[in-house]
Structure formats: structure tokens, C-alpha cells
PDB file of C-alpha atoms in Angstrom:
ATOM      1  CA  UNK A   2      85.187  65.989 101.557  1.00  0.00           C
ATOM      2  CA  UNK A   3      81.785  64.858 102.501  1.00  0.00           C
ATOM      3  CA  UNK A   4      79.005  66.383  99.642  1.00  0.00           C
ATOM      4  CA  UNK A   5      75.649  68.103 101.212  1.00  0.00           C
ATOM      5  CA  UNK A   6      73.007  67.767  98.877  1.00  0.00           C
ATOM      6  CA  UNK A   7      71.095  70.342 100.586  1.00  0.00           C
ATOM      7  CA  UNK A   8      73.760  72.941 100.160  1.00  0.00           C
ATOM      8  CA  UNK A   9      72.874  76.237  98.381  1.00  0.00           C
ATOM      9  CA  UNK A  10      74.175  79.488  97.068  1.00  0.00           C
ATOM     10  CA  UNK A  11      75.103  82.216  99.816  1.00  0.00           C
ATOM     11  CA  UNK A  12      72.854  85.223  99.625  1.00  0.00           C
ATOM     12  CA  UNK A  13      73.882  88.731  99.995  1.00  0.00           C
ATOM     13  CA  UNK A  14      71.546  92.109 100.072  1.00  0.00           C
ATOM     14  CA  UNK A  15      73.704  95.333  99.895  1.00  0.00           C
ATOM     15  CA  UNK A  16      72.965  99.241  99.851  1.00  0.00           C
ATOM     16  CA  UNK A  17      75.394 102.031 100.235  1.00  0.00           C
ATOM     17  CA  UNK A  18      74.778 105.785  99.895  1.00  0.00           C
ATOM     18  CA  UNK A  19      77.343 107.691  98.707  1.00  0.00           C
ATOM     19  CA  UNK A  20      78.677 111.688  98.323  1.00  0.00           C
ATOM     20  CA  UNK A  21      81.648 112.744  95.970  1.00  0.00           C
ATOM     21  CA  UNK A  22      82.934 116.421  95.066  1.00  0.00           C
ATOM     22  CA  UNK A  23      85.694 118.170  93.482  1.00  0.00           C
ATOM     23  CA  UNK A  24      87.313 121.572  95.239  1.00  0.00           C
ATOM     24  CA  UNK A  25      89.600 124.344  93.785  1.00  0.00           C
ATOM     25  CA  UNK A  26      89.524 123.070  89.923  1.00  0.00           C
ATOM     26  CA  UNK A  27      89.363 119.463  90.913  1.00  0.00           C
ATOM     27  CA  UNK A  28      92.989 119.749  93.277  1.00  0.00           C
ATOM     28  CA  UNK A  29      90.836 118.389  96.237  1.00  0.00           C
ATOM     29  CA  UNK A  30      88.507 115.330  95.939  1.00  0.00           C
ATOM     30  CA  UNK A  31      86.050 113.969  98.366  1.00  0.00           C
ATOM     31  CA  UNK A  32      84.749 110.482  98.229  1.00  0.00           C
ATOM     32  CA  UNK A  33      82.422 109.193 101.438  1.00  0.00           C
ATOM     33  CA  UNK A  34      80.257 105.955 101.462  1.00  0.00           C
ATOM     34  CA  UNK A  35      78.365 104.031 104.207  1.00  0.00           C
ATOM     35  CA  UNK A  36      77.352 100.690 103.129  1.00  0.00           C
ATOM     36  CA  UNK A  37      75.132  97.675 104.633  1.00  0.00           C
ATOM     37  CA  UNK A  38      75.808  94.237 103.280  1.00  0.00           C
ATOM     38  CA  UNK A  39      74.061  91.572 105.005  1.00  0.00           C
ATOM     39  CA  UNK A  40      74.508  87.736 103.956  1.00  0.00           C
ATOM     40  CA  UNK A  41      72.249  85.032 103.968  1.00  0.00           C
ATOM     41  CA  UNK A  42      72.849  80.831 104.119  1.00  0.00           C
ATOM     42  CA  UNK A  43      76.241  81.509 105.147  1.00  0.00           C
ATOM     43  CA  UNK A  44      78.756  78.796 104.076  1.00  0.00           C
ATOM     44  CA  UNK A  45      80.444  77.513 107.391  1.00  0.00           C
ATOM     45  CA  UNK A  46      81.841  73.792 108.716  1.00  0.00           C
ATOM     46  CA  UNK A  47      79.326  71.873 110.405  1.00  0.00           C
ATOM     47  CA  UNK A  48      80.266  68.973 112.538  1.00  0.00           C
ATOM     48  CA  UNK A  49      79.581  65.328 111.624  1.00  0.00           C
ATOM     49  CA  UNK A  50      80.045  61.929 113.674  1.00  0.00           C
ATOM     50  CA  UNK A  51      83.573  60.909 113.643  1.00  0.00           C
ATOM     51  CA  UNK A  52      82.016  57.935 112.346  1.00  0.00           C
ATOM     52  CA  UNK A  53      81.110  59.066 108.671  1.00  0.00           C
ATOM     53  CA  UNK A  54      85.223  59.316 108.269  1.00  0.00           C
ATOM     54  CA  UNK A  55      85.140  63.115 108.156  1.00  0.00           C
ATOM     55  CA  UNK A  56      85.703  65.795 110.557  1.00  0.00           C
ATOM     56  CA  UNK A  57      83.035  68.438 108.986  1.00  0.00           C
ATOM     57  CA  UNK A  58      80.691  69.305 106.396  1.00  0.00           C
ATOM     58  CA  UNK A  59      80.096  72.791 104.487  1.00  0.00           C
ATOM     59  CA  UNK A  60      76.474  73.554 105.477  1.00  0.00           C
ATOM     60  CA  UNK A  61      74.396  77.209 105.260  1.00  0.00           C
ATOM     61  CA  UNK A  62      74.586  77.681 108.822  1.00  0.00           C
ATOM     62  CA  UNK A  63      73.889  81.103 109.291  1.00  0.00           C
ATOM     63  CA  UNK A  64      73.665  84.743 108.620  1.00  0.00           C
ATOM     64  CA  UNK A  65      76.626  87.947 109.180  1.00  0.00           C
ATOM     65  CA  UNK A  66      76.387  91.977 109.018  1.00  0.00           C
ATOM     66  CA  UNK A  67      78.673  94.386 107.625  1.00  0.00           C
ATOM     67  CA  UNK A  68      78.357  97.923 107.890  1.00  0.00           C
ATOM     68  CA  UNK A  69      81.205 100.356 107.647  1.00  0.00           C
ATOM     69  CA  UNK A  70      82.161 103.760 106.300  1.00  0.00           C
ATOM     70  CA  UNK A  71      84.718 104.946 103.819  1.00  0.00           C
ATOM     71  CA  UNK A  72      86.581 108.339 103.383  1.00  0.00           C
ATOM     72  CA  UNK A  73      88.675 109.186 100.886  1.00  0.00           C
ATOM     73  CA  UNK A  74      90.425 112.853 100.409  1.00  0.00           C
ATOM     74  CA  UNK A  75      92.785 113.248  97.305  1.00  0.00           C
ATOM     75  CA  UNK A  76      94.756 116.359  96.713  1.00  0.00           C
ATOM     76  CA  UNK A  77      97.123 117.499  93.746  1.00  0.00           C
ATOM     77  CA  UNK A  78      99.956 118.701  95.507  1.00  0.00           C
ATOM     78  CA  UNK A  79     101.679 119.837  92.349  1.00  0.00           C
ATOM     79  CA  UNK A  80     100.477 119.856  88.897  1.00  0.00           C
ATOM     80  CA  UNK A  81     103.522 121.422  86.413  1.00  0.00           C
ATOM     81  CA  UNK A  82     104.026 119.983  82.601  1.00  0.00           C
ATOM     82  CA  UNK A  83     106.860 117.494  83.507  1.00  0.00           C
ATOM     83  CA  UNK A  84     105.895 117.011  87.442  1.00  0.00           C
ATOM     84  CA  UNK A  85     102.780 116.060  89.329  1.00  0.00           C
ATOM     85  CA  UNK A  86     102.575 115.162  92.704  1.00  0.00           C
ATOM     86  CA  UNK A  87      99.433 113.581  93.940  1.00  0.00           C
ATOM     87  CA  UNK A  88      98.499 112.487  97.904  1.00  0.00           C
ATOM     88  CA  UNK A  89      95.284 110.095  98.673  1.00  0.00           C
ATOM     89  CA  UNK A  90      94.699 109.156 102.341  1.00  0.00           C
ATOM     90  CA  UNK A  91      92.068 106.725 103.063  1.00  0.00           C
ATOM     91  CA  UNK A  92      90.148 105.845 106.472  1.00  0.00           C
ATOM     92  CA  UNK A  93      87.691 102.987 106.606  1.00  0.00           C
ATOM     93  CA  UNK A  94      85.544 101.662 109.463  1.00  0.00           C
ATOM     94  CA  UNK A  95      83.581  97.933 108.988  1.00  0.00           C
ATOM     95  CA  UNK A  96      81.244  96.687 112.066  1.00  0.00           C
ATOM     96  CA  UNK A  97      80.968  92.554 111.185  1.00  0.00           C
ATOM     97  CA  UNK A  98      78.676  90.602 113.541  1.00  0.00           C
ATOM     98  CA  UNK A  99      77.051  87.214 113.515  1.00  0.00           C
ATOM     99  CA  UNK A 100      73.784  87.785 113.128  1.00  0.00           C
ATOM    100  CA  UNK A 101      72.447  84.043 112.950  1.00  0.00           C
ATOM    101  CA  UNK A 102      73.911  80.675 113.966  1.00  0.00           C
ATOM    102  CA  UNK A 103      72.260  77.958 113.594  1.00  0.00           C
ATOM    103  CA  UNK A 104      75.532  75.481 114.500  1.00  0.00           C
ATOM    104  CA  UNK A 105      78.568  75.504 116.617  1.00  0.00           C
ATOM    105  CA  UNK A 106      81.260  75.740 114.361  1.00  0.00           C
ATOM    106  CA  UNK A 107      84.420  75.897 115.939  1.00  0.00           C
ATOM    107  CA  UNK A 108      86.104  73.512 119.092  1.00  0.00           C
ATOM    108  CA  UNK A 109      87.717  73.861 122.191  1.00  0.00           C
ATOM    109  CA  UNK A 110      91.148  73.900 120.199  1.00  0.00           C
ATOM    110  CA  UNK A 111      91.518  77.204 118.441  1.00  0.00           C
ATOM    111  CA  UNK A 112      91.064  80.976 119.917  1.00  0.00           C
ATOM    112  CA  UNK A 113      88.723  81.892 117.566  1.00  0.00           C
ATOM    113  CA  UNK A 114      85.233  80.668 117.682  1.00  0.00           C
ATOM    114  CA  UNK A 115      81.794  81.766 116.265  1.00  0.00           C
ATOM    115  CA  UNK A 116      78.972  83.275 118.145  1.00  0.00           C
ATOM    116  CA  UNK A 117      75.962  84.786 117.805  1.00  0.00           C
ATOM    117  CA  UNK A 118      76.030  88.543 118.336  1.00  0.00           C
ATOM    118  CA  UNK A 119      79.840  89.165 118.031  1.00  0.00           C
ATOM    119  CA  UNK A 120      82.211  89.536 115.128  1.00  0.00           C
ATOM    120  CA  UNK A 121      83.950  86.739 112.921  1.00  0.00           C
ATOM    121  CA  UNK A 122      87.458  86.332 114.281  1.00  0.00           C
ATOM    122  CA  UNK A 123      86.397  86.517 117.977  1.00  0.00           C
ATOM    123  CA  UNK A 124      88.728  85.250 120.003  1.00  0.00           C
ATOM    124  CA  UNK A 125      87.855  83.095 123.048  1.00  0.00           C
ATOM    125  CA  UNK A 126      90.341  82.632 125.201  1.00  0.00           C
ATOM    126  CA  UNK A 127      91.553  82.211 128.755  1.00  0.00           C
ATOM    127  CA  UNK A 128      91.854  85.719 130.055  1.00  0.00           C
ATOM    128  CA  UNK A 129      95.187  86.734 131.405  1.00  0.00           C
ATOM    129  CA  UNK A 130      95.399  88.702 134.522  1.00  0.00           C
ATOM    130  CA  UNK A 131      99.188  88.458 135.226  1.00  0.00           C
ATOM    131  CA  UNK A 132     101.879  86.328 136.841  1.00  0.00           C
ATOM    132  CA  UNK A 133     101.954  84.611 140.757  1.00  0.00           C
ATOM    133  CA  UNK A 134     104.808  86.537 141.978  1.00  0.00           C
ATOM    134  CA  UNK A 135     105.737  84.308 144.188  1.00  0.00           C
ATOM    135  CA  UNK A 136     105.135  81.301 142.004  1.00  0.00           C
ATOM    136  CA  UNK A 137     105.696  82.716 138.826  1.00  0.00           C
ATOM    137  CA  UNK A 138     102.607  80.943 136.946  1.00  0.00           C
ATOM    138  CA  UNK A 139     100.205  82.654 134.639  1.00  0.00           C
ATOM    139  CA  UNK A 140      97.122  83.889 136.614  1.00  0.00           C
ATOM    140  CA  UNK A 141      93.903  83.698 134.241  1.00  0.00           C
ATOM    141  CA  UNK A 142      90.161  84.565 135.115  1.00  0.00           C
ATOM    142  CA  UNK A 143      88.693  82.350 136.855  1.00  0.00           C
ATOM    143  CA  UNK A 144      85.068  83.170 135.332  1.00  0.00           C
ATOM    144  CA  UNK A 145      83.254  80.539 136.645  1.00  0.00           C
ATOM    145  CA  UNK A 146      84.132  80.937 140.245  1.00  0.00           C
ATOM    146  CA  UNK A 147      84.954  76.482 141.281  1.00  0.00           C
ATOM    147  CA  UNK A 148      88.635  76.989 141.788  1.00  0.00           C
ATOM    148  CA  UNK A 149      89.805  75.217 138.235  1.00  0.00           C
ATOM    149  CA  UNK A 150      90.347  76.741 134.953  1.00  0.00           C
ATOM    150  CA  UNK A 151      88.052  75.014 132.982  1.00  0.00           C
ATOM    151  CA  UNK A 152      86.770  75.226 129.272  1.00  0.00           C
ATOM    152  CA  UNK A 153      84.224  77.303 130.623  1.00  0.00           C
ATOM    153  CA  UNK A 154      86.225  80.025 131.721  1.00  0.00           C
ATOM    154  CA  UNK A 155      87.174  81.176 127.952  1.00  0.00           C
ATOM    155  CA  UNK A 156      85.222  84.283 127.232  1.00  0.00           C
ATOM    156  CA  UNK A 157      85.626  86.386 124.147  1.00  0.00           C
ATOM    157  CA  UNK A 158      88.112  89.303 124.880  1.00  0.00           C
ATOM    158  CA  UNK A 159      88.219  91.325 121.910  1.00  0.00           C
ATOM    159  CA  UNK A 160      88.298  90.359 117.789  1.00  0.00           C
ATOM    160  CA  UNK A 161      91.066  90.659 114.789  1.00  0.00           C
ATOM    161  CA  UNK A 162      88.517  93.861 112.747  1.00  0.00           C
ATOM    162  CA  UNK A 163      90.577  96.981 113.241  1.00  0.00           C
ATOM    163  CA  UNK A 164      88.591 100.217 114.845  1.00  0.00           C
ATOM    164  CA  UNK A 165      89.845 101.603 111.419  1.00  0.00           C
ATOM    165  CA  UNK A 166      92.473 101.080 108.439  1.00  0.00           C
ATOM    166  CA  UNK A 167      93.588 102.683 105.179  1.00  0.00           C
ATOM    167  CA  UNK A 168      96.086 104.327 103.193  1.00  0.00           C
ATOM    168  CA  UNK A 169      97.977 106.979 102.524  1.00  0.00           C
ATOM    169  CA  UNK A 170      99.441 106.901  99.115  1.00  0.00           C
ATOM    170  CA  UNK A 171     101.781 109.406  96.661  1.00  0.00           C
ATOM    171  CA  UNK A 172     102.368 109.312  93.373  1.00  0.00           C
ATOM    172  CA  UNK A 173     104.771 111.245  91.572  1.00  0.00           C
ATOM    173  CA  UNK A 174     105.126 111.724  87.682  1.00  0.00           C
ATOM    174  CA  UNK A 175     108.349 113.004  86.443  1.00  0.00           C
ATOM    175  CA  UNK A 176     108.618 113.075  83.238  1.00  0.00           C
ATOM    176  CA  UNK A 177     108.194 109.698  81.297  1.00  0.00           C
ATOM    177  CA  UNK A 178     108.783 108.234  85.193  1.00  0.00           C
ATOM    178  CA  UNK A 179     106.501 107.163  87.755  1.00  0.00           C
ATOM    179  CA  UNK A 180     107.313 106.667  91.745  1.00  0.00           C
ATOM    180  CA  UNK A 181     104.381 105.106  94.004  1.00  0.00           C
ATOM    181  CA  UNK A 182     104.856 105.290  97.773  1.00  0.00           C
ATOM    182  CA  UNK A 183     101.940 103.619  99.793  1.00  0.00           C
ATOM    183  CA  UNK A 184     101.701 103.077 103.405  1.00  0.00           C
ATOM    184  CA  UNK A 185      98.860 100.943 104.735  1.00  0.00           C
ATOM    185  CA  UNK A 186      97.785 101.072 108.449  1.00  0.00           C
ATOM    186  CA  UNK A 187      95.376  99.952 110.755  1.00  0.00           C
ATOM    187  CA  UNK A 188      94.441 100.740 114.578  1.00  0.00           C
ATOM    188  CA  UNK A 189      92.225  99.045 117.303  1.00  0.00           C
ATOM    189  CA  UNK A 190      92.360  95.768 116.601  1.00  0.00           C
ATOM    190  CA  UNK A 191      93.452  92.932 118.532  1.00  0.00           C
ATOM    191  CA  UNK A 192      96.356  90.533 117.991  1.00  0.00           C
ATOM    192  CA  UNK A 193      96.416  86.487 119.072  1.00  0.00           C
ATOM    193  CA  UNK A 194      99.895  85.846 120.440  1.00  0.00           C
TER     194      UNK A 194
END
């Protein structure tokens, strides 16, 4: 690929707080966290002429947000000398937006695309409003109101972060055995077909 000699080290700044406590001789544990991570000189594909031979080049073209909360609630179900049951559920929440752009990154050509103000993974597309019934053709938004569907009618209708996610996970000990059941999930987010 094409070098950038002006290309530098991403920078991230990060804080969380967090709170942690043990109930009814440690059977119950609490974890919670909130964190803020924000990055700096963001490592993204810039454009270049077609005429250089290559398509892009890695530049620090901008700046992203995280901020999210974490719960976690573990209980010992059943605590004997040969047998011990133990249940963790999880349930995480992460708000990503582009803070800074200084570049468009992405073409007409995929559904995702980068912009200033909304989440990585945005995806700009043609909205759907249903099919002609009596032609049987796909009916999308006409946003800007000419008559054609056009490049600029693609707005952003929703992003691939989930509203939340996590896990809910048992473990069992018996004897010199061990059985590990974890389900992962995840809820609100949206799905590029």
C-alpha cells in the first residue's frame, strides 16, 4: 500500500468509575462500571487520485467516543463439597459516535459510511417504504423530493451497536468435572440485509 510519512500513533484518553460488593458471605456479587474512552488521530482510509495506482491511504483522519455501562451480578447457586453451581449474567450498554472527521471515507458503494455525529457502522441506505401493489417494485424515500432516486436520497437509518448485549453464563463443578453453559445475546441493533 501507499506509505504516509505523516502518519502517527492513535491516541486514546480513558476514565471509568467503578462500584463492586459482595452479599450474604460473598453468594451475591455486584460489579458496575461507566467508562469514557475517547480517541484521538484516528486511523481511517483516505482517498487518493486513481492516478498514484492506489485506491486509499491510512491517514489520522479523525476522532470517536465511547461511553457505555457495565453490570455484572454473580450468584452461588449451590456451594456443597463435591458440587457448586455458579450463575453470572451480564448487561452492557456502549454509545460510539464520530466525533471528528476530517475526510470522507467511505463511497457510494457500501451501506455503511462515516459521518460526523453518528456511530461507526452507520448505515446509509435507500430507505424502504414498501412494494407498488400494482407494480410490484420496491418503493424507497424519495428524500430529495425531484422524482428520481438518486445518491442523495440515502440517509442513515439506524447502526450495527446493539441498545445492549451480554451474557448469561453457568458453571457447574462436580467433582473432578467441570460443565460451562454460556449464552450470549444482544438487543436493539440493526441488521444490513
Amino acid at each position: 500500500q501507499l506509505g504516509n510519512p505523516d502518519l502517527k500513533w492513535e491516541t486514546t484518553r480513558q476514565w471509568n468509575v467503578g462500584l463492586t460488593t459482595s452479599l450474604f458471605k460473598e453468594h451475591i456479587d455486584l460489579e458496575l462500571n461507566y467508562y469514557n474512552k475517547y480517541t484521538y488521530d484516528l486511523l481511517l482510509p483516505k482517498a487518493v487520485p486513481g492516478k498514484t495506482g492506489f485506491t486509499s491511504i491510512v491517514d489520522n483522519s479523525g476522532e470517536i467516543s465511547n461511553r457505555g455501562i457495565e453490570l455484572a451480578v454473580s450468584t452461588l447457586n449451590v456451594s456443597r463439597r463435591k458440587f457448586n453451581w455458579r450463575t453470572t449474567f451480564t448487561l452492557a450498554h456502549n454509545k460510539n459516535k464520530i466525533e471528528k472527521l476530517t475526510t470522507d471515507v467511505s463511497g457510494n458503494y457500501t451501506p455503511f459510511k462515516l459521518f460526523e455525529g453518528y456511530p461507526l457502522y452507520s448505515m446509509w441506505v435507500y430507505e424502504y417504504l414498501g412494494v407498488d401493489p400494482q407494480t410490484g417494485d420496491a418503493i424507497y424515500n424519495d428524500v430529495k423530493p425531484d422524482g428520481k432516486i438518486t445518491v442523495d436520497d440515502k440517509i442513515v437509518v439506524g447502526d450495527a451497536w446493539p441498545l445492549i448485549e451480554g451474557t448469561f453464563r453457568n458453571t457447574l463443578n462436580i467433582g473432578a468435572f467441570n460443565l460451562d453453559v454460556n449464552f450470549y445475546y444482544k438487543y436493539g441493533n440493526k441488521v444490513f440485509n
